[in-house]
Coordinates of C-alpha atoms and ligand atoms in Angstrom, one line a residue:
E1458 CA -22.9 -13.1 -28.7
H1459 CA -23.0 -10.4 -26.1
Q1460 CA -19.5 -11.5 -24.9
K1461 CA -18.0 -10.9 -28.4
Y1462 CA -18.2 -7.1 -27.7
I1463 CA -16.8 -7.1 -24.2
R1464 CA -13.1 -6.2 -23.4
N1465 CA -11.9 -6.5 -19.8
F1466 CA -8.5 -4.9 -19.2
S1467 CA -6.4 -3.4 -16.6
I1468 CA -3.7 -0.7 -16.7
V1469 CA -0.3 -1.5 -15.2
A1470 CA 2.7 0.7 -14.9
H1471 CA 5.5 1.9 -12.6
I1472 CA 4.3 4.7 -10.2
D1473 CA 3.8 8.1 -11.9
H1474 CA 4.1 6.9 -15.5
G1475 CA 0.6 8.2 -16.1
K1476 CA -2.0 5.4 -15.6
S1477 CA -4.6 7.5 -13.9
T1478 CA -4.2 10.3 -16.4
L1479 CA -4.6 7.8 -19.2
A1480 CA -7.7 6.4 -17.6
D1481 CA -9.1 9.9 -17.4
R1482 CA -8.6 10.4 -21.1
I1483 CA -10.2 7.1 -21.9
L1484 CA -13.3 8.0 -19.9
E1485 CA -13.5 11.4 -21.7
M1486 CA -13.0 9.9 -25.2
T1487 CA -15.8 7.4 -24.6
D1488 CA -18.1 10.1 -23.1
T1489 CA -18.4 8.0 -20.0
V1490 CA -18.4 11.1 -17.9
A1491 CA -19.8 14.4 -19.1
K1492 CA -17.2 17.1 -19.5
R1493 CA -18.6 19.1 -16.7
D1494 CA -18.2 16.2 -14.3
M1495 CA -14.7 15.5 -15.4
K1496 CA -12.0 16.1 -12.8
N1497 CA -8.5 14.8 -12.7
Q1498 CA -7.8 11.3 -11.5
L1499 CA -11.4 10.5 -11.7
L1500 CA -11.0 6.9 -10.6
D1501 CA -9.0 7.8 -7.5
N1502 CA -12.1 8.5 -5.5
M1503 CA -10.6 8.5 -2.1
D1504 CA -9.7 12.0 -0.9
L1505 CA -6.4 10.6 0.3
E1506 CA -5.6 9.5 -3.3
R1507 CA -6.3 12.9 -4.7
E1508 CA -4.3 14.7 -2.1
R1509 CA -1.3 12.5 -2.6
G1510 CA -1.7 12.0 -6.3
I1511 CA -1.4 8.3 -6.0
T1512 CA -3.7 5.3 -6.6
I1513 CA -4.2 3.2 -3.5
K1514 CA -7.2 1.1 -4.4
L1515 CA -8.1 -0.6 -7.6
N1516 CA -11.3 0.7 -9.3
A1517 CA -13.4 -0.8 -11.9
V1518 CA -15.5 1.1 -14.4
E1519 CA -17.7 0.2 -17.4
L1520 CA -17.6 2.3 -20.6
T1521 CA -18.9 2.0 -24.1
Y1522 CA -16.6 2.5 -27.1
H1523 CA -17.9 3.0 -30.6
A1524 CA -15.2 1.4 -32.7
K1525 CA -14.2 2.1 -36.2
D1526 CA -15.7 -1.2 -37.3
G1527 CA -19.1 0.3 -36.5
H1528 CA -19.8 -1.8 -33.4
D1529 CA -20.2 -0.7 -29.8
Y1530 CA -17.8 -2.4 -27.4
E1531 CA -18.3 -2.6 -23.7
F1532 CA -15.0 -2.0 -21.9
H1533 CA -14.4 -2.8 -18.3
L1534 CA -11.4 -0.9 -17.2
I1535 CA -9.7 -1.7 -13.9
D1536 CA -7.3 1.0 -12.7
T1537 CA -4.6 -0.2 -10.3
P1538 CA -2.0 1.2 -8.0
G1539 CA 1.7 1.4 -8.9
H1540 CA 3.5 1.5 -5.6
V1541 CA 5.2 -1.6 -4.5
D1542 CA 3.2 -1.7 -1.2
F1543 CA 0.0 -2.2 -3.2
S1544 CA 1.0 -4.8 -5.7
Y1545 CA -1.4 -7.2 -4.2
E1546 CA -4.2 -5.0 -5.6
V1547 CA -2.6 -5.3 -9.0
S1548 CA -2.6 -9.1 -9.0
R1549 CA -6.2 -9.1 -8.0
S1550 CA -7.4 -6.9 -10.8
L1551 CA -5.4 -8.8 -13.3
A1552 CA -7.2 -12.0 -12.4
A1553 CA -10.4 -10.3 -13.6
C1554 CA -9.1 -9.4 -17.0
E1555 CA -8.1 -10.8 -20.4
G1556 CA -5.6 -8.0 -21.2
A1557 CA -3.4 -5.4 -19.7
V1558 CA -2.4 -2.0 -21.1
L1559 CA 1.2 -1.4 -20.1
V1560 CA 2.1 2.2 -19.7
V1561 CA 5.8 3.2 -19.9
D1562 CA 7.0 6.8 -19.5
A1563 CA 8.8 7.9 -22.6
A1564 CA 11.4 9.8 -20.6
Q1565 CA 12.0 7.3 -17.8
G1566 CA 11.8 4.0 -19.6
V1567 CA 11.2 0.6 -18.1
E1568 CA 11.5 0.7 -14.3
A1569 CA 11.5 -1.8 -11.5
Q1570 CA 7.7 -2.0 -11.0
T1571 CA 7.1 -1.9 -14.7
L1572 CA 8.8 -5.2 -14.8
A1573 CA 7.2 -6.6 -11.6
N1574 CA 3.7 -5.6 -12.8
V1575 CA 4.0 -6.7 -16.4
Y1576 CA 5.4 -10.1 -15.3
L1577 CA 2.3 -10.6 -13.1
A1578 CA 0.2 -10.0 -16.2
I1579 CA 2.3 -12.3 -18.4
D1580 CA 2.1 -15.0 -15.7
D1581 CA -1.7 -14.6 -15.9
N1582 CA -1.6 -15.1 -19.7
L1583 CA -2.9 -11.7 -20.4
E1584 CA -2.5 -10.0 -23.7
I1585 CA -0.2 -7.0 -23.3
V1586 CA -0.9 -3.7 -25.1
P1587 CA 2.2 -1.5 -24.7
V1588 CA 1.8 2.3 -24.5
I1589 CA 4.7 4.7 -24.5
N1590 CA 3.3 7.8 -22.7
K1591 CA 4.4 11.4 -22.2
I1592 CA 5.8 11.7 -25.7
D1593 CA 5.0 15.5 -25.3
L1594 CA 7.9 15.8 -22.9
P1595 CA 11.1 17.4 -24.3
S1596 CA 13.1 14.6 -22.8
A1597 CA 11.0 11.9 -24.3
E1598 CA 12.8 9.2 -26.2
P1599 CA 10.1 7.0 -27.5
E1600 CA 12.3 4.9 -29.9
K1601 CA 14.8 4.2 -27.2
V1602 CA 12.0 3.1 -24.9
R1603 CA 10.5 0.9 -27.6
T1604 CA 13.7 -1.0 -27.9
E1605 CA 14.0 -1.2 -24.1
I1606 CA 10.5 -2.7 -23.8
E1607 CA 11.5 -5.3 -26.4
N1608 CA 14.9 -6.1 -24.9
V1609 CA 14.2 -5.9 -21.2
I1610 CA 10.6 -7.2 -21.0
G1611 CA 10.8 -9.3 -24.1
I1612 CA 7.5 -8.4 -25.8
D1613 CA 6.8 -7.1 -29.2
A1614 CA 6.6 -3.3 -29.1
S1615 CA 6.8 -2.6 -32.8
D1616 CA 3.2 -1.2 -32.8
A1617 CA 3.3 0.2 -29.3
V1618 CA 0.9 3.2 -29.0
L1619 CA 2.7 6.5 -28.8
A1620 CA 0.7 8.6 -26.5
S1621 CA 0.5 11.7 -24.3
A1622 CA -2.2 11.2 -21.8
K1623 CA -1.8 14.8 -20.8
K1624 CA -2.4 16.2 -24.3
G1625 CA -4.8 13.5 -25.3
I1626 CA -2.6 12.1 -28.1
G1627 CA -2.9 8.5 -29.2
I1628 CA -6.0 7.7 -27.2
E1629 CA -8.1 6.5 -30.1
D1630 CA -5.2 4.4 -31.4
L1631 CA -5.1 2.7 -28.0
L1632 CA -8.8 2.1 -27.9
E1633 CA -8.7 0.4 -31.3
Q1634 CA -5.8 -1.8 -30.2
I1635 CA -7.8 -2.8 -27.1
V1636 CA -10.6 -3.9 -29.4
H1637 CA -8.3 -5.8 -31.8
K1638 CA -5.6 -7.3 -29.6
I1639 CA -7.4 -8.1 -26.3
P1640 CA -9.5 -11.3 -26.6
A1641 CA -13.2 -11.2 -25.7
P1642 CA -14.1 -13.2 -22.6
T1643 CA -15.3 -16.8 -23.0
G1644 CA -17.3 -18.8 -20.6
D1645 CA -20.6 -20.5 -20.6
V1646 CA -23.5 -18.2 -19.9
Q1647 CA -25.8 -21.2 -19.3
G1648 CA -23.5 -22.8 -16.8
P1649 CA -23.6 -22.6 -13.0
L1650 CA -22.6 -19.2 -11.7
K1651 CA -18.9 -18.6 -11.1
A1652 CA -18.0 -15.1 -10.0
L1653 CA -14.7 -14.0 -8.6
V1654 CA -14.8 -11.5 -5.8
F1655 CA -12.0 -9.1 -6.5
D1656 CA -12.8 -6.4 -4.0
S1657 CA -15.4 -5.5 -1.4
V1658 CA -16.4 -2.5 0.6
Y1659 CA -18.9 -2.0 3.5
D1660 CA -21.8 0.3 3.0
D1661 CA -23.9 1.2 6.1
Y1662 CA -27.2 0.8 4.2
R1663 CA -26.6 -2.0 1.7
G1664 CA -24.2 -4.1 3.7
V1665 CA -21.2 -5.6 1.9
V1666 CA -20.9 -4.5 -1.7
L1667 CA -18.9 -7.1 -3.7
S1668 CA -16.9 -6.3 -6.9
V1669 CA -17.2 -9.4 -9.1
R1670 CA -16.0 -10.7 -12.4
L1671 CA -18.3 -13.4 -13.8
F1672 CA -16.5 -16.3 -15.5
E1673 CA -19.6 -18.4 -16.0
G1674 CA -23.4 -18.2 -15.7
T1675 CA -25.7 -15.3 -14.9
V1676 CA -26.8 -13.6 -11.7
R1677 CA -29.9 -11.4 -11.0
P1678 CA -31.7 -9.9 -8.0
G1679 CA -33.6 -12.6 -6.2
D1680 CA -31.1 -15.4 -6.9
K1681 CA -29.9 -17.4 -4.0
I1682 CA -26.1 -17.3 -3.9
R1683 CA -23.4 -19.1 -1.9
M1684 CA -19.9 -18.0 -1.0
M1685 CA -18.0 -21.1 -1.9
N1686 CA -15.3 -20.5 0.7
S1687 CA -17.3 -19.7 3.8
G1688 CA -20.5 -21.6 2.7
S1689 CA -22.8 -18.8 3.7
E1690 CA -25.8 -18.2 1.6
Y1691 CA -27.7 -15.0 0.7
E1692 CA -30.4 -13.6 -1.6
V1693 CA -29.1 -11.1 -4.2
T1694 CA -30.7 -7.7 -3.7
E1695 CA -29.0 -5.7 -6.4
V1696 CA -26.6 -6.1 -9.3
G1697 CA -25.0 -3.4 -11.4
V1698 CA -21.9 -1.8 -12.9
N1699 CA -19.9 1.3 -12.1
S1700 CA -20.0 3.8 -14.9
P1701 CA -18.3 5.3 -12.9
K1702 CA -21.3 5.9 -10.6
P1703 CA -23.2 2.7 -9.7
V1704 CA -25.9 1.9 -12.3
K1705 CA -28.4 -0.9 -11.5
R1706 CA -28.8 -3.7 -14.0
D1707 CA -31.3 -6.5 -14.4
Y1708 CA -28.6 -9.1 -14.5
L1709 CA -24.8 -9.7 -14.9
M1710 CA -23.6 -12.5 -17.2
S1711 CA -20.4 -14.4 -17.9
G1712 CA -17.7 -11.9 -19.0
D1713 CA -19.2 -9.0 -17.1
V1714 CA -17.5 -7.0 -14.4
G1715 CA -19.8 -5.3 -11.9
Y1716 CA -21.0 -5.2 -8.3
L1717 CA -23.5 -7.3 -6.3
T1718 CA -25.2 -6.7 -3.0
A1719 CA -27.2 -9.3 -0.9
S1720 CA -27.8 -7.5 2.5
I1721 CA -24.6 -9.1 3.8
K1722 CA -24.1 -7.6 7.3
D1723 CA -21.8 -10.2 8.7
I1724 CA -18.5 -9.1 7.2
T1725 CA -16.6 -12.2 8.2
T1726 CA -18.4 -14.4 5.7
T1727 CA -17.1 -12.6 2.6
R1728 CA -13.5 -12.7 1.5
V1729 CA -11.7 -11.2 -1.4
G1730 CA -10.7 -14.0 -3.7
D1731 CA -13.7 -16.1 -2.9
T1732 CA -16.1 -17.5 -5.7
V1733 CA -19.8 -16.7 -5.7
T1734 CA -22.0 -19.5 -7.0
N1735 CA -25.6 -20.4 -7.2
A1736 CA -27.0 -22.0 -4.0
D1737 CA -29.4 -24.3 -5.9
D1738 CA -27.1 -25.2 -8.8
P1739 CA -23.6 -24.7 -7.4
A1740 CA -20.4 -24.9 -9.5
E1741 CA -18.2 -27.9 -8.8
K1742 CA -14.9 -26.1 -8.4
E1743 CA -14.1 -22.6 -7.2
L1744 CA -12.0 -20.3 -9.3
P1745 CA -8.4 -20.0 -8.4
G1746 CA -8.2 -17.4 -5.6
Y1747 CA -5.3 -15.1 -4.9
R1748 CA -1.9 -15.7 -3.4
E1749 CA -2.3 -14.9 0.3
M1750 CA -0.5 -11.7 1.2
H1751 CA 1.7 -11.7 4.3
P1752 CA 2.5 -8.5 6.1
M1753 CA 6.0 -7.3 5.9
V1754 CA 6.0 -4.9 8.9
Y1755 CA 4.1 -4.7 12.1
A1756 CA 3.2 -1.7 14.3
G1757 CA 1.0 -0.9 17.2
L1758 CA -2.1 1.2 16.7
Y1759 CA -3.6 2.8 19.9
P1760 CA -6.4 5.2 20.3
T1761 CA -5.3 8.4 22.1
D1762 CA -8.4 8.0 24.1
N1763 CA -8.4 4.5 25.7
A1764 CA -12.2 4.4 25.8
K1765 CA -12.2 4.2 21.9
F1766 CA -10.7 0.7 21.9
D1767 CA -13.9 -1.0 20.7
D1768 CA -14.5 1.7 18.1
L1769 CA -11.0 1.0 16.7
R1770 CA -11.8 -2.8 16.6
E1771 CA -14.9 -2.2 14.6
A1772 CA -13.1 0.2 12.3
L1773 CA -10.3 -2.2 11.6
E1774 CA -12.8 -5.0 10.8
K1775 CA -14.6 -2.8 8.3
L1776 CA -11.4 -1.5 6.7
K1777 CA -10.1 -5.1 6.3
L1778 CA -13.1 -5.8 4.0
N1779 CA -11.7 -3.2 1.7
D1780 CA -8.0 -4.0 2.4
A1781 CA -7.4 -7.7 2.4
A1782 CA -3.8 -7.4 3.2
L1783 CA -4.4 -5.7 6.6
E1784 CA -3.9 -7.9 9.7
F1785 CA -4.5 -7.1 13.3
E1786 CA -4.8 -8.6 16.7
P1787 CA -5.3 -7.0 20.2
E1788 CA -2.2 -6.1 22.2
A1789 CA -1.6 -4.3 25.4
S1790 CA 1.2 -1.9 26.2
Q1791 CA 2.2 -0.8 29.6
A1792 CA 2.8 2.7 28.2
L1793 CA -0.1 3.0 25.7
G1794 CA -2.9 0.8 27.1
F1795 CA -5.0 -1.4 24.8
G1796 CA -4.6 -1.3 21.1
F1797 CA -3.8 -3.6 18.1
R1798 CA -0.7 -5.0 16.6
C1799 CA -1.3 -4.5 12.9
G1800 CA 0.5 -6.1 10.0
F1801 CA 1.2 -4.0 6.8
L1802 CA 2.8 -4.6 3.4
G1803 CA 5.0 -1.6 3.9
L1804 CA 5.3 1.9 5.3
L1805 CA 3.1 3.6 2.8
H1806 CA 0.4 1.0 3.4
M1807 CA 0.7 1.7 7.1
D1808 CA 0.4 5.4 6.6
V1809 CA -2.6 4.9 4.4
V1810 CA -4.3 2.6 7.0
Q1811 CA -3.8 5.1 9.8
E1812 CA -5.1 8.0 7.7
R1813 CA -8.1 6.1 6.5
L1814 CA -9.0 5.0 10.1
E1815 CA -8.7 8.6 11.3
R1816 CA -10.7 10.1 8.4
E1817 CA -13.3 7.5 7.6
F1818 CA -13.9 6.4 11.2
N1819 CA -13.2 9.5 13.1
L1820 CA -10.5 8.1 15.3
E1821 CA -7.4 9.6 16.8
L1822 CA -4.5 7.3 16.9
I1823 CA -0.9 6.8 18.0
T1824 CA 1.2 4.6 15.9
T1825 CA 4.3 2.9 17.2
A1826 CA 7.5 2.5 15.1
P1827 CA 7.1 -0.3 12.6
S1828 CA 9.1 -3.5 13.0
V1829 CA 9.7 -6.6 11.0
T1830 CA 9.1 -10.0 12.4
Y1831 CA 12.2 -11.5 14.1
R1832 CA 12.7 -15.2 14.7
A1833 CA 14.3 -16.0 18.1
K1834 CA 15.7 -19.5 18.7
L1835 CA 15.6 -20.0 22.5
T1836 CA 18.0 -22.0 24.6
D1837 CA 15.2 -24.4 25.5
G1838 CA 14.9 -25.3 21.9
T1839 CA 11.7 -23.5 21.1
V1840 CA 11.3 -20.8 18.4
K1841 CA 9.5 -17.5 19.0
M1842 CA 8.3 -15.1 16.3
V1843 CA 8.6 -11.6 17.6
E1844 CA 6.4 -9.0 16.0
N1845 CA 6.9 -6.4 18.8
P1846 CA 10.5 -5.5 19.8
S1847 CA 9.4 -5.1 23.4
E1848 CA 8.5 -8.8 23.5
M1849 CA 12.0 -10.0 22.5
P1850 CA 13.0 -12.4 25.2
E1851 CA 16.0 -11.7 27.5
S1852 CA 19.3 -12.2 25.7
S1853 CA 20.3 -14.8 28.2
S1854 CA 17.6 -17.1 27.0
I1855 CA 18.3 -16.6 23.3
K1856 CA 20.5 -18.9 21.2
E1857 CA 20.1 -17.1 17.9
I1858 CA 18.0 -14.3 16.3
S1859 CA 17.2 -14.3 12.6
E1860 CA 15.7 -11.5 10.5
P1861 CA 13.9 -11.5 7.2
Y1862 CA 16.0 -10.8 4.1
V1863 CA 14.6 -9.6 0.8
K1864 CA 15.9 -9.8 -2.7
A1865 CA 16.1 -6.1 -3.8
T1866 CA 16.2 -5.2 -7.5
I1867 CA 17.3 -1.7 -8.3
M1868 CA 17.3 -0.2 -11.7
A1869 CA 19.5 2.9 -12.2
P1870 CA 21.4 4.8 -14.9
N1871 CA 25.1 3.7 -15.2
D1872 CA 26.3 6.9 -13.6
Y1873 CA 24.8 6.0 -10.3
V1874 CA 26.1 2.5 -9.9
G1875 CA 28.6 3.7 -7.3
A1876 CA 26.1 5.6 -5.2
V1877 CA 23.6 2.7 -5.2
M1878 CA 26.2 0.1 -4.2
E1879 CA 27.5 2.3 -1.4
L1880 CA 24.0 2.8 0.0
C1881 CA 23.3 -1.0 -0.2
Q1882 CA 26.6 -1.9 1.4
H1883 CA 25.9 0.6 4.2
R1884 CA 22.6 -1.0 4.9
R1885 CA 24.2 -4.4 5.3
G1886 CA 23.4 -5.5 1.8
I1887 CA 25.0 -8.5 0.2
F1888 CA 25.8 -8.1 -3.5
D1889 CA 24.3 -10.6 -5.9
T1890 CA 24.5 -9.6 -9.5
M1891 CA 24.7 -6.6 -11.8
E1892 CA 23.5 -6.7 -15.3
Y1893 CA 23.6 -4.0 -18.0
L1894 CA 20.2 -3.6 -19.6
D1895 CA 21.5 -1.5 -22.4
D1896 CA 24.0 1.3 -22.9
Y1897 CA 22.4 3.4 -20.3
R1898 CA 21.1 1.4 -17.4
V1899 CA 21.9 -1.4 -15.0
N1900 CA 19.9 -3.8 -13.0
I1901 CA 21.5 -4.4 -9.6
V1902 CA 20.4 -7.2 -7.2
Y1903 CA 21.2 -7.2 -3.5
H1904 CA 20.2 -9.4 -0.6
M1905 CA 19.3 -7.1 2.2
P1906 CA 17.7 -7.2 5.7
L1907 CA 14.0 -6.1 5.3
S1908 CA 14.4 -3.9 8.3
E1909 CA 17.0 -1.8 6.5
I1910 CA 14.7 -1.3 3.5
I1911 CA 11.5 -0.4 5.2
F1912 CA 12.7 2.7 6.9
D1913 CA 14.1 5.4 4.7
F1914 CA 16.0 3.3 2.2
F1915 CA 13.8 4.3 -0.7
D1916 CA 14.1 8.0 0.1
K1917 CA 17.9 7.7 0.3
L1918 CA 18.0 5.8 -2.9
K1919 CA 16.0 8.5 -4.7
S1920 CA 18.0 11.4 -3.4
G1921 CA 21.3 9.5 -4.1
T1922 CA 20.4 9.1 -7.8
H1923 CA 18.5 12.3 -8.4
G1924 CA 15.3 10.4 -8.6
Y1925 CA 16.4 8.0 -11.3
A1926 CA 16.6 4.7 -9.5
S1927 CA 13.6 2.5 -9.0
L1928 CA 13.2 -0.4 -6.5
D1929 CA 11.3 -3.6 -6.2
Y1930 CA 11.8 -6.3 -3.6
E1931 CA 10.4 -9.6 -2.5
L1932 CA 10.8 -11.6 0.7
E1933 CA 13.5 -14.3 0.5
D1934 CA 14.4 -16.0 3.7
Y1935 CA 15.4 -15.6 7.3
R1936 CA 19.1 -15.2 8.1
P1937 CA 20.8 -15.1 11.5
S1938 CA 22.1 -11.7 12.5
D1939 CA 23.8 -10.2 15.5
L1940 CA 20.8 -8.2 16.9
V1941 CA 20.1 -6.6 20.2
K1942 CA 17.1 -5.1 21.8
I1943 CA 17.4 -1.5 22.9
D1944 CA 15.0 -0.2 25.6
I1945 CA 14.3 3.5 26.1
L1946 CA 13.7 4.8 29.7
L1947 CA 12.0 8.1 30.4
N1948 CA 12.2 9.4 33.9
G1949 CA 13.6 6.0 34.9
D1950 CA 10.7 4.0 33.5
K1951 CA 11.0 1.7 30.5
V1952 CA 8.5 2.8 27.8
D1953 CA 7.8 -0.5 26.0
A1954 CA 6.4 1.2 22.9
L1955 CA 9.8 2.8 22.3
S1956 CA 11.9 -0.4 22.3
F1957 CA 13.6 -1.3 19.1
I1958 CA 15.9 -3.9 17.6
S1959 CA 19.3 -3.0 16.1
H1960 CA 22.3 -4.7 14.7
R1961 CA 24.9 -4.7 17.4
Q1962 CA 27.4 -2.8 15.2
F1963 CA 25.1 0.2 15.0
A1964 CA 23.6 -0.1 18.5
A1965 CA 25.7 2.6 20.2
T1966 CA 25.3 5.3 17.5
R1967 CA 21.6 4.6 17.0
A1968 CA 21.0 4.8 20.8
R1969 CA 22.8 8.1 21.0
D1970 CA 20.9 9.4 18.0
I1971 CA 17.6 8.5 19.4
V1972 CA 18.0 9.9 22.9
D1973 CA 19.1 13.2 21.3
R1974 CA 16.1 13.1 19.0
L1975 CA 13.7 12.4 21.9
K1976 CA 15.2 15.2 23.8
N1977 CA 14.1 17.6 21.1
I1978 CA 10.7 16.1 20.5
I1979 CA 9.4 15.6 24.0
P1980 CA 8.2 18.9 25.4
R1981 CA 9.8 20.2 28.6
Q1982 CA 7.8 19.7 31.8
N1983 CA 8.2 21.3 35.2
F1984 CA 10.8 18.7 36.3
E1985 CA 13.9 17.3 34.7
I1986 CA 13.4 14.1 32.7
P1987 CA 16.3 11.7 32.1
V1988 CA 16.2 10.0 28.7
Q1989 CA 18.2 6.7 28.6
A1990 CA 18.8 3.9 26.2
A1991 CA 19.7 0.5 27.6
I1992 CA 20.7 -3.0 26.5
G1993 CA 19.4 -5.2 29.3
A1994 CA 20.5 -3.4 32.5
K1995 CA 23.4 -1.6 30.8
I1996 CA 22.8 2.1 30.0
I1997 CA 24.4 2.9 26.6
A1998 CA 23.3 6.5 26.1
R1999 CA 21.8 9.2 28.2
T2000 CA 20.6 12.8 28.1
N2001 CA 18.3 15.1 30.0
I2002 CA 15.3 17.1 29.1
K2003 CA 15.6 20.2 31.2
A2004 CA 12.7 21.5 33.3
Y2005 CA 11.2 24.7 31.9
R2006 CA 11.7 27.8 33.9
K2007 CA 8.4 29.1 35.3
D2008 CA 9.2 32.8 35.0
V2009 CA 9.8 32.5 31.3
T2010 CA 6.4 31.0 30.6
A2011 CA 4.8 33.4 32.9
K2012 CA 6.2 36.2 30.8
L2013 CA 5.2 34.5 27.6
Y2014 CA 1.6 33.8 28.5
G2015 CA 1.1 37.0 30.5
G2016 CA -0.5 40.0 28.9
D2017 CA -4.1 40.4 27.8
R2018 CA -6.7 37.8 28.4
T2019 CA -7.8 36.9 24.9
R2020 CA -4.2 36.5 23.7
R2021 CA -3.6 34.2 26.5
M2022 CA -6.8 32.2 25.8
K2023 CA -5.6 31.9 22.2
L2024 CA -2.3 30.6 23.3
L2025 CA -3.9 28.1 25.5
E2026 CA -6.1 26.9 22.6
K2027 CA -3.1 26.6 20.4
Q2028 CA -1.3 24.6 23.1
K2029 CA -4.3 22.3 23.4
A2030 CA -4.4 21.7 19.7
G2031 CA -0.7 21.0 19.7
K2032 CA -1.2 18.5 22.4
K2033 CA -3.7 16.5 20.4
R2034 CA -1.6 13.5 19.4
M2035 CA 0.0 13.0 22.7
K2036 CA -0.1 10.2 25.1
A2037 CA 0.6 10.6 28.8
V2038 CA 3.0 7.9 29.9
G2039 CA 3.5 8.1 33.7
K2040 CA 4.1 11.8 34.3
V2041 CA 5.5 12.4 30.8
D2042 CA 3.5 13.6 27.8
I2043 CA 4.9 11.8 24.7
P2044 CA 4.0 13.2 21.2
Q2045 CA 3.3 10.9 18.2
E2046 CA 6.6 11.9 16.6
A2047 CA 8.6 10.4 19.4
F2048 CA 7.3 6.9 18.6
M2049 CA 8.6 7.3 15.1
A2050 CA 12.0 8.7 16.1
V2051 CA 13.6 5.3 16.0
L2052 CA 12.8 5.1 12.3
K2053 CA 15.1 7.9 11.2
T2054 CA 18.8 7.3 10.6
D2055 CA 21.7 9.7 10.0
Ligands
GTP707 P1 -0.2 6.1 -9.5 O1 -1.7 6.2 -9.6 O2 0.2 6.8 -8.2 O3 0.4 4.8 -9.6 O4 0.4 7.0 -10.6 P2 0.0 7.1 -12.1 O5 0.8 6.1 -12.9 O6 -1.5 6.9 -12.2 O7 0.4 8.5 -12.6 P3 -0.6 9.8 -12.9 O8 -1.6 9.5 -13.9 O9 -1.0 10.2 -11.5 O10 0.5 10.7 -13.5 C1 1.7 11.1 -12.8 C2 2.2 12.4 -13.3 O11 2.5 12.4 -14.7 C3 1.1 13.5 -13.1 O12 1.7 14.7 -12.7 C4 0.6 13.7 -14.5 O13 0.1 15.0 -14.8 C5 1.8 13.4 -15.4 N1 1.5 12.9 -16.7 C6 0.7 11.9 -17.0 N2 0.6 11.7 -18.3 C7 1.4 12.6 -18.9 C8 1.8 12.9 -20.3 O14 1.3 12.3 -21.2 N3 2.6 14.0 -20.4 C9 3.1 14.7 -19.4 N4 4.0 15.7 -19.7 N5 2.8 14.4 -18.1 C10 2.0 13.4 -17.9

């Protein structure tokens, strides 16, 4: 009976089409948050999310809607990120829902991630409620977008909600459609407990806090529960819902979305995707978990202070609870000391992890340039997966190197087909198909080396199409390529953390580029520093960082004492993210220099 009035849904969209703003309006309309507590992007509760204006983590919240039929409905809304790097968060929240609200920008239309995300929802058999947002924009073309949703996605959009999340238009219409179109959850309240863990976070006082969706049974404080995957058992200490602040409840039952704590201190026993059941009366089969995510890029993370290695390990373990796609294992670098090789879903993910580690765990880190995983077939018949370019074996022992290729789907207006194709071709792309979606837009598919995509491809694509192109990609296979390892030598010493892999065709120009860039990034010291790039023993590019002239600095730093102290302070602050390698101080930027092209 209770279930009849529950609606669990998620909001999916391409990045920037207005999901978070729409969620804000829904919270306002349902009086979930008092006006005075209302702030923009309410569900994006990480500082990082607000600053960047993007959603990184999924967030679940319960709200009550008094519908026109006179009943009160309990909605569980799960907001999700839109960026391609975080699509694994999307698939997790969808598994907890019966329906998905699909937001499409009335001026931009259907874009690459609109498709990717809505297909995830359709695959999960969710009911789709289309919303055409931003109808207040002068450039809005809602009718064109309606046809596009029908033609390109293939769902009925005849009664799509016309909305402006910004102006608060169409919100009630949407809430009514959620009530009428999205099915109520089903599932036996009396049956043995089956709760899907779709997220988790570590809290210093309460231990692990699990976000759960109950598919069967009931759970209350005092119950003995078992994690079906790891087998570990706990006693429930608290259950509740986020509204959006945590509110304790006496119990959660089948159909509910909420949180659960059980004084879980050992973070290795809980895993996102696991099923929680009753220890005394366990369910027979666990719920289908999630597709395992595999990192696309790897980079080294090193504390600037070597003594912080253990702190970094602890921080990574805690962060992994909240970020299931993060992978890490210890590695040692001659140049940087002890750190971790970490796997990420993309560069934005890597950026976010680094920032969260620094902010939430008070660490200062150096990140090395990200690299894909290469596959080296050796002459002795063995195969080595290489996640760190400096570990690429000597070329004499290699028979063949392969690199990961992705299938890249790019959507762009007709006028930009030329620009898109030129860029893809330039990045070693292999043309697959081109399909006209309608009179205005095309869908272009290329097979491309992942290494060419992860760097600045997306930025280049955006600037080449005045922001109109969108991109989605998925890993396809490994293909042999003519690749070489390039080492960088500073002051005659090889700096392992600066090694990178390049296609032979671009090796000379990239090497030239990078030594020049390093020359500008690495501060002068009181001796001359040769900067060299080499393939094996062969130097292919070289430049010098000149020594600074003592008299110049003497003049600069001379003068009155306080001014001089200030300058020294400034210098110290500027030094922060530096790592002394041999006699040379290398700033963080230098490790990223290999990323840039052109
Ligand atoms: P991610 O969370 O990063 O995936 O983005 P999002 O889809 O949640 O988009 P968000 O709600 O952050 O909105 C993106 C931008 O569009 C913001 O600048 C909003 O102010 C703006 N926006 C959202 N809805 C509307 C609308 O109805 N009309 C207009 N004009 N602007 C809107």
